[in-house]
Amino acid sequence: MPQLIAPCPHLHGSWTAAQEEWGPDAHMDGAGLGSDDDVDSPEGFAAWTQKLRGYADRSMPVDHGRVHATYWWITEGDTYLGAIDLRHYLNGFLLDAGGHIGYGIRPSARRRGLATWALSAVLHEARVLGMDRVLLTCDPGNEASVRTIERCGGVLEDVRETLIGPKRRYWITL
């Protein structure tokens, strides 16, 4: 049975295996991984997971270009299956291209409904934070993400060119 948990250092091996499935240069949506984050060493990985957990604390400043966000890992037992994050508010980039919620499922765990399950759970968390609607985006050719977002109530606003390429932009009313 899948569950959402806070990022934690004890899943370093499973997280690394998932990263290898994606490939060395792939972007892991929802993971919060920055180009300067050390995830190779156990110490660096532990520091990174602590930093991710800290982004949810609105009393603390966040790194330049980031917003306060809550990160969860999608797991089954000690197996990392993916990640999902809820950004508490939008900056200009997120309004245009990134949205409130990002998620990614490791290739070997796809086609099991995990993204839809996790998105539904995080929409509840968005309501708890007092949000009345959230923005989600995906690449135009990502049919799996289109289906996930639409299953969870996403209404297409537009498809636009952004700094990171074309994006389908959906709003979900909570």
mmCIF file of C-alpha atoms in Angstrom:
data_model
loop_
_atom_site.group_PDB
_atom_site.id
_atom_site.type_symbol
_atom_site.label_atom_id
_atom_site.label_comp_id
_atom_site.label_asym_id
_atom_site.label_seq_id
_atom_site.Cartn_x
_atom_site.Cartn_y
_atom_site.Cartn_z
ATOM 1 C CA MET A 1 0.000 0.000 0.000
ATOM 2 C CA PRO A 2 1.544 3.338 -0.984
ATOM 3 C CA GLN A 3 1.960 6.185 1.456
ATOM 4 C CA LEU A 4 3.168 9.768 1.477
ATOM 5 C CA ILE A 5 6.062 10.432 3.826
ATOM 6 C CA ALA A 6 8.387 13.349 4.498
ATOM 7 C CA PRO A 7 11.755 13.082 2.713
ATOM 8 C CA CYS A 8 14.074 11.007 4.898
ATOM 9 C CA PRO A 9 17.716 9.938 4.778
ATOM 10 C CA HIS A 10 17.085 6.232 5.372
ATOM 11 C CA LEU A 11 15.752 5.821 1.799
ATOM 12 C CA HIS A 12 19.018 6.961 0.214
ATOM 13 C CA GLY A 13 19.627 3.652 -1.576
ATOM 14 C CA SER A 14 16.119 3.358 -2.977
ATOM 15 C CA TRP A 15 16.060 7.030 -4.012
ATOM 16 C CA THR A 16 19.405 6.583 -5.799
ATOM 17 C CA ALA A 17 18.065 3.531 -7.650
ATOM 18 C CA ALA A 18 15.065 5.585 -8.783
ATOM 19 C CA GLN A 19 17.345 8.384 -9.950
ATOM 20 C CA GLU A 20 19.305 5.861 -12.025
ATOM 21 C CA GLU A 21 16.050 4.713 -13.675
ATOM 22 C CA TRP A 22 15.350 8.277 -14.766
ATOM 23 C CA GLY A 23 18.863 8.705 -16.122
ATOM 24 C CA PRO A 24 21.715 11.035 -15.187
ATOM 25 C CA ASP A 25 20.376 14.250 -16.716
ATOM 26 C CA ALA A 26 16.632 13.746 -16.272
ATOM 27 C CA HIS A 27 14.590 16.183 -14.193
ATOM 28 C CA MET A 28 12.724 14.428 -11.381
ATOM 29 C CA ASP A 29 9.525 16.467 -11.109
ATOM 30 C CA GLY A 30 8.360 17.088 -7.557
ATOM 31 C CA ALA A 31 11.657 16.043 -5.991
ATOM 32 C CA GLY A 32 13.008 19.525 -5.240
ATOM 33 C CA LEU A 33 16.483 18.547 -6.389
ATOM 34 C CA GLY A 34 18.709 21.491 -7.217
ATOM 35 C CA SER A 35 21.819 21.368 -9.378
ATOM 36 C CA ASP A 36 24.058 22.067 -6.382
ATOM 37 C CA ASP A 37 22.478 19.529 -4.006
ATOM 38 C CA ASP A 38 24.790 16.708 -2.916
ATOM 39 C CA VAL A 39 22.737 13.528 -2.989
ATOM 40 C CA ASP A 40 25.607 11.103 -3.552
ATOM 41 C CA SER A 41 27.063 10.932 -0.048
ATOM 42 C CA PRO A 42 24.904 9.825 2.908
ATOM 43 C CA GLU A 43 25.745 13.089 4.701
ATOM 44 C CA GLY A 44 24.832 15.231 1.703
ATOM 45 C CA PHE A 45 21.627 13.276 1.147
ATOM 46 C CA ALA A 46 20.644 13.711 4.808
ATOM 47 C CA ALA A 47 21.289 17.466 4.573
ATOM 48 C CA TRP A 48 19.216 17.681 1.385
ATOM 49 C CA THR A 49 16.237 15.843 2.911
ATOM 50 C CA GLN A 50 16.420 18.128 5.949
ATOM 51 C CA LYS A 51 16.432 21.172 3.662
ATOM 52 C CA LEU A 52 13.360 19.851 1.815
ATOM 53 C CA ARG A 53 11.490 19.389 5.092
ATOM 54 C CA GLY A 54 12.477 22.930 6.109
ATOM 55 C CA TYR A 55 10.899 24.529 3.035
ATOM 56 C CA ALA A 56 7.466 23.974 4.604
ATOM 57 C CA ASP A 57 8.294 26.274 7.545
ATOM 58 C CA ARG A 58 7.023 29.706 6.510
ATOM 59 C CA SER A 59 8.875 31.386 9.363
ATOM 60 C CA MET A 60 12.198 30.481 7.716
ATOM 61 C CA PRO A 61 13.606 32.016 4.523
ATOM 62 C CA VAL A 62 13.935 29.848 1.410
ATOM 63 C CA ASP A 63 16.673 29.771 -1.223
ATOM 64 C CA HIS A 64 16.592 32.370 -4.004
ATOM 65 C CA GLY A 65 14.037 31.467 -6.669
ATOM 66 C CA ARG A 66 12.191 29.028 -4.396
ATOM 67 C CA VAL A 67 8.917 29.376 -2.522
ATOM 68 C CA HIS A 68 7.731 27.663 0.630
ATOM 69 C CA ALA A 69 6.626 24.150 -0.237
ATOM 70 C CA THR A 70 5.808 20.836 1.357
ATOM 71 C CA TYR A 71 7.528 17.784 -0.112
ATOM 72 C CA TRP A 72 6.372 14.189 0.177
ATOM 73 C CA TRP A 73 7.842 10.984 -1.088
ATOM 74 C CA ILE A 74 5.574 8.300 -2.452
ATOM 75 C CA THR A 75 6.735 5.024 -0.930
ATOM 76 C CA GLU A 76 5.804 1.412 -0.377
ATOM 77 C CA GLY A 77 7.633 0.096 2.641
ATOM 78 C CA ASP A 78 11.253 1.127 2.145
ATOM 79 C CA THR A 79 10.885 1.611 -1.613
ATOM 80 C CA TYR A 80 10.898 5.125 -3.053
ATOM 81 C CA LEU A 81 8.329 5.300 -5.872
ATOM 82 C CA GLY A 82 8.269 9.033 -6.583
ATOM 83 C CA ALA A 83 7.741 12.488 -5.159
ATOM 84 C CA ILE A 84 5.126 15.203 -5.054
ATOM 85 C CA ASP A 85 5.357 18.755 -3.758
ATOM 86 C CA LEU A 86 2.858 21.468 -2.918
ATOM 87 C CA ARG A 87 4.116 25.012 -3.343
ATOM 88 C CA HIS A 88 2.326 27.258 -0.879
ATOM 89 C CA TYR A 89 2.178 30.229 -3.265
ATOM 90 C CA LEU A 90 3.376 31.137 -6.743
ATOM 91 C CA ASN A 91 6.153 33.392 -7.959
ATOM 92 C CA GLY A 92 6.216 34.633 -11.566
ATOM 93 C CA PHE A 93 7.965 31.543 -12.923
ATOM 94 C CA LEU A 94 5.597 29.126 -11.170
ATOM 95 C CA LEU A 95 2.538 31.072 -12.343
ATOM 96 C CA ASP A 96 3.756 30.844 -15.913
ATOM 97 C CA ALA A 97 5.327 27.401 -16.086
ATOM 98 C CA GLY A 98 5.567 25.404 -12.849
ATOM 99 C CA GLY A 99 2.307 25.566 -10.921
ATOM 100 C CA HIS A 100 1.498 24.769 -7.302
ATOM 101 C CA ILE A 101 2.066 21.017 -7.534
ATOM 102 C CA GLY A 102 4.776 18.972 -9.182
ATOM 103 C CA TYR A 103 5.082 15.199 -9.160
ATOM 104 C CA GLY A 104 7.081 12.411 -10.701
ATOM 105 C CA ILE A 105 6.866 8.622 -10.543
ATOM 106 C CA ARG A 106 9.943 6.461 -11.123
ATOM 107 C CA PRO A 107 9.716 4.614 -14.451
ATOM 108 C CA SER A 108 9.360 1.118 -12.941
ATOM 109 C CA ALA A 109 6.377 2.227 -10.794
ATOM 110 C CA ARG A 110 4.332 3.949 -13.499
ATOM 111 C CA ARG A 111 0.909 2.863 -14.788
ATOM 112 C CA ARG A 112 -0.310 1.910 -11.304
ATOM 113 C CA GLY A 113 -2.377 5.025 -10.539
ATOM 114 C CA LEU A 114 0.186 6.354 -8.054
ATOM 115 C CA ALA A 115 0.248 9.885 -9.488
ATOM 116 C CA THR A 116 -3.549 10.182 -9.342
ATOM 117 C CA TRP A 117 -3.605 8.785 -5.813
ATOM 118 C CA ALA A 118 -0.839 11.147 -4.624
ATOM 119 C CA LEU A 119 -2.328 14.198 -6.354
ATOM 120 C CA SER A 120 -5.718 13.536 -4.743
ATOM 121 C CA ALA A 121 -4.074 13.328 -1.314
ATOM 122 C CA VAL A 122 -2.106 16.547 -1.846
ATOM 123 C CA LEU A 123 -5.210 18.406 -3.044
ATOM 124 C CA HIS A 124 -6.633 17.695 0.412
ATOM 125 C CA GLU A 125 -3.469 19.187 1.954
ATOM 126 C CA ALA A 126 -3.888 22.290 -0.230
ATOM 127 C CA ARG A 127 -7.399 22.742 1.192
ATOM 128 C CA VAL A 128 -5.987 22.428 4.718
ATOM 129 C CA LEU A 129 -3.538 25.249 3.890
ATOM 130 C CA GLY A 130 -6.513 27.414 2.885
ATOM 131 C CA MET A 131 -5.996 27.338 -0.865
ATOM 132 C CA ASP A 132 -9.130 27.579 -2.995
ATOM 133 C CA ARG A 133 -7.561 26.536 -6.302
ATOM 134 C CA VAL A 134 -4.230 25.232 -7.555
ATOM 135 C CA LEU A 135 -2.345 25.411 -10.824
ATOM 136 C CA LEU A 136 -0.719 22.349 -12.393
ATOM 137 C CA THR A 137 1.304 22.244 -15.586
ATOM 138 C CA CYS A 138 2.654 19.524 -17.829
ATOM 139 C CA ASP A 139 4.341 19.123 -21.168
ATOM 140 C CA PRO A 140 1.845 18.998 -24.061
ATOM 141 C CA GLY A 141 2.932 15.482 -25.034
ATOM 142 C CA ASN A 142 2.743 14.009 -21.522
ATOM 143 C CA GLU A 143 -0.544 12.146 -21.931
ATOM 144 C CA ALA A 144 -0.188 10.325 -18.595
ATOM 145 C CA SER A 145 0.064 13.639 -16.731
ATOM 146 C CA VAL A 146 -2.822 15.102 -18.745
ATOM 147 C CA ARG A 147 -5.010 12.145 -17.682
ATOM 148 C CA THR A 148 -3.874 12.414 -14.046
ATOM 149 C CA ILE A 149 -4.631 16.133 -13.824
ATOM 150 C CA GLU A 150 -7.975 15.828 -15.606
ATOM 151 C CA ARG A 151 -9.029 12.863 -13.403
ATOM 152 C CA CYS A 152 -8.444 15.096 -10.384
ATOM 153 C CA GLY A 153 -10.612 17.916 -11.755
ATOM 154 C CA GLY A 154 -8.099 19.920 -13.777
ATOM 155 C CA VAL A 155 -9.587 22.391 -16.256
ATOM 156 C CA LEU A 156 -7.293 23.444 -19.085
ATOM 157 C CA GLU A 157 -6.696 27.206 -19.127
ATOM 158 C CA ASP A 158 -4.224 27.338 -22.004
ATOM 159 C CA VAL A 159 -1.141 25.943 -23.675
ATOM 160 C CA ARG A 160 1.672 28.456 -23.764
ATOM 161 C CA GLU A 161 5.339 28.856 -24.486
ATOM 162 C CA THR A 162 7.329 29.341 -21.261
ATOM 163 C CA LEU A 163 10.961 29.733 -20.266
ATOM 164 C CA ILE A 164 11.193 25.934 -20.082
ATOM 165 C CA GLY A 165 9.218 25.131 -23.228
ATOM 166 C CA PRO A 166 5.524 24.701 -24.025
ATOM 167 C CA LYS A 167 3.245 23.910 -21.084
ATOM 168 C CA ARG A 168 -0.385 22.885 -20.674
ATOM 169 C CA ARG A 169 -1.774 24.870 -17.708
ATOM 170 C CA TYR A 170 -4.648 23.485 -15.624
ATOM 171 C CA TRP A 171 -6.535 24.894 -12.658
ATOM 172 C CA ILE A 172 -8.201 22.681 -10.070
ATOM 173 C CA THR A 173 -10.834 24.292 -7.851
ATOM 174 C CA LEU A 174 -10.715 22.911 -4.316
#
